[in-house]
Amino acid sequence: MTWITRVLSDSPKITIMWQPVETVPEGIDIALAVIDHVGVHSLVFPCRHSGDRWISSITQRTVDVHPTHWQLWTSSRLLQESHPSDGEFLMTR
């Protein structure tokens, strides 16, 4: 399991556990992590797993991504990622 530390603007540091992509549940909003030649990134929008596809929960379109980990999406996530702090784990694409 991979532990990621995120600094939240209005609360102390918390540790969030990312789960292996092989354990992803179907039909709920999740955050996805990918590893590429630059490093580890988290998508900045929620996705859902459907069969063998990843679907954007916002646009309902298929997302061409090969994630390695996932965690539950929270509504506060967009706010957190729009104000990055040192040590945050987020995608910058």
GROMACS .gro file of C-alpha atoms in nm:
model
   93
    1MET     CA    1   0.000   0.000   0.000
    2THR     CA    2   0.112   0.351  -0.069
    3TRP     CA    3   0.079   0.622   0.193
    4ILE     CA    4   0.049   0.978   0.071
    5THR     CA    5   0.066   1.279   0.301
    6ARG     CA    6  -0.156   1.574   0.217
    7VAL     CA    7  -0.159   1.909   0.389
    8LEU     CA    8  -0.510   2.048   0.421
    9SER     CA    9  -0.566   2.421   0.442
   10ASP     CA   10  -0.793   2.411   0.748
   11SER     CA   11  -0.677   2.101   0.932
   12PRO     CA   12  -0.352   1.937   1.043
   13LYS     CA   13  -0.160   1.695   0.822
   14ILE     CA   14  -0.346   1.373   0.761
   15THR     CA   15  -0.238   1.052   0.594
   16ILE     CA   16  -0.453   0.913   0.315
   17MET     CA   17  -0.416   0.553   0.205
   18TRP     CA   18  -0.427   0.474  -0.166
   19GLN     CA   19  -0.556   0.128  -0.263
   20PRO     CA   20  -0.421  -0.090  -0.547
   21VAL     CA   21  -0.621  -0.041  -0.867
   22GLU     CA   22  -0.704  -0.414  -0.870
   23THR     CA   23  -0.938  -0.353  -0.574
   24VAL     CA   24  -1.135  -0.062  -0.725
   25PRO     CA   25  -1.514  -0.076  -0.666
   26GLU     CA   26  -1.760  -0.028  -0.951
   27GLY     CA   27  -1.994   0.268  -0.986
   28ILE     CA   28  -1.866   0.516  -0.724
   29ASP     CA   29  -1.665   0.836  -0.761
   30ILE     CA   30  -1.295   0.774  -0.703
   31ALA     CA   31  -0.964   0.956  -0.738
   32LEU     CA   32  -0.710   0.782  -0.960
   33ALA     CA   33  -0.330   0.783  -0.934
   34VAL     CA   34  -0.104   0.718  -1.231
   35ILE     CA   35   0.271   0.670  -1.260
   36ASP     CA   36   0.451   0.792  -1.571
   37HIS     CA   37   0.802   0.896  -1.674
   38VAL     CA   38   0.768   1.219  -1.473
   39GLY     CA   39   0.644   1.061  -1.150
   40VAL     CA   40   0.324   0.990  -0.958
   41HIS     CA   41   0.015   1.202  -1.027
   42SER     CA   42  -0.347   1.212  -0.917
   43LEU     CA   43  -0.620   1.302  -1.165
   44VAL     CA   44  -0.790   1.630  -1.073
   45PHE     CA   45  -1.141   1.504  -1.151
   46PRO     CA   46  -1.345   1.209  -1.021
   47CYS     CA   47  -1.376   0.889  -1.225
   48ARG     CA   48  -1.579   0.571  -1.211
   49HIS     CA   49  -1.477   0.220  -1.310
   50SER     CA   50  -1.714   0.045  -1.548
   51GLY     CA   51  -1.614  -0.296  -1.679
   52ASP     CA   52  -1.275  -0.242  -1.843
   53ARG     CA   53  -1.316   0.137  -1.881
   54TRP     CA   54  -1.254   0.448  -1.674
   55ILE     CA   55  -1.523   0.714  -1.709
   56SER     CA   56  -1.507   1.079  -1.604
   57SER     CA   57  -1.781   1.137  -1.347
   58ILE     CA   58  -1.810   1.494  -1.475
   59THR     CA   59  -1.831   1.444  -1.854
   60GLN     CA   60  -1.941   1.078  -1.865
   61ARG     CA   61  -1.672   1.021  -2.131
   62THR     CA   62  -1.415   0.742  -2.136
   63VAL     CA   63  -1.076   0.844  -1.996
   64ASP     CA   64  -0.767   0.687  -2.157
   65VAL     CA   65  -0.559   0.628  -1.845
   66HIS     CA   66  -0.374   0.337  -1.685
   67PRO     CA   67  -0.399   0.401  -1.310
   68THR     CA   68  -0.202   0.222  -1.042
   69HIS     CA   69  -0.399   0.326  -0.730
   70TRP     CA   70  -0.732   0.474  -0.624
   71GLN     CA   71  -0.905   0.632  -0.324
   72LEU     CA   72  -1.256   0.757  -0.255
   73TRP     CA   73  -1.331   1.097  -0.407
   74THR     CA   74  -1.442   1.366  -0.164
   75SER     CA   75  -1.625   1.685  -0.257
   76SER     CA   76  -1.358   1.890  -0.080
   77ARG     CA   77  -1.086   1.744  -0.306
   78LEU     CA   78  -1.130   2.007  -0.581
   79LEU     CA   79  -1.081   2.289  -0.331
   80GLN     CA   80  -0.773   2.121  -0.183
   81GLU     CA   81  -0.615   2.068  -0.523
   82SER     CA   82  -0.682   2.424  -0.639
   83HIS     CA   83  -0.466   2.550  -0.349
   84PRO     CA   84  -0.163   2.319  -0.346
   85SER     CA   85   0.064   2.307  -0.044
   86ASP     CA   86   0.406   2.152  -0.001
   87GLY     CA   87   0.383   1.774   0.006
   88GLU     CA   88   0.046   1.747  -0.165
   89PHE     CA   89  -0.012   1.469  -0.413
   90LEU     CA   90  -0.186   1.595  -0.726
   91MET     CA   91  -0.182   1.589  -1.101
   92THR     CA   92  -0.054   1.896  -1.279
   93ARG     CA   93  -0.148   1.807  -1.636
   0.00000   0.00000   0.00000
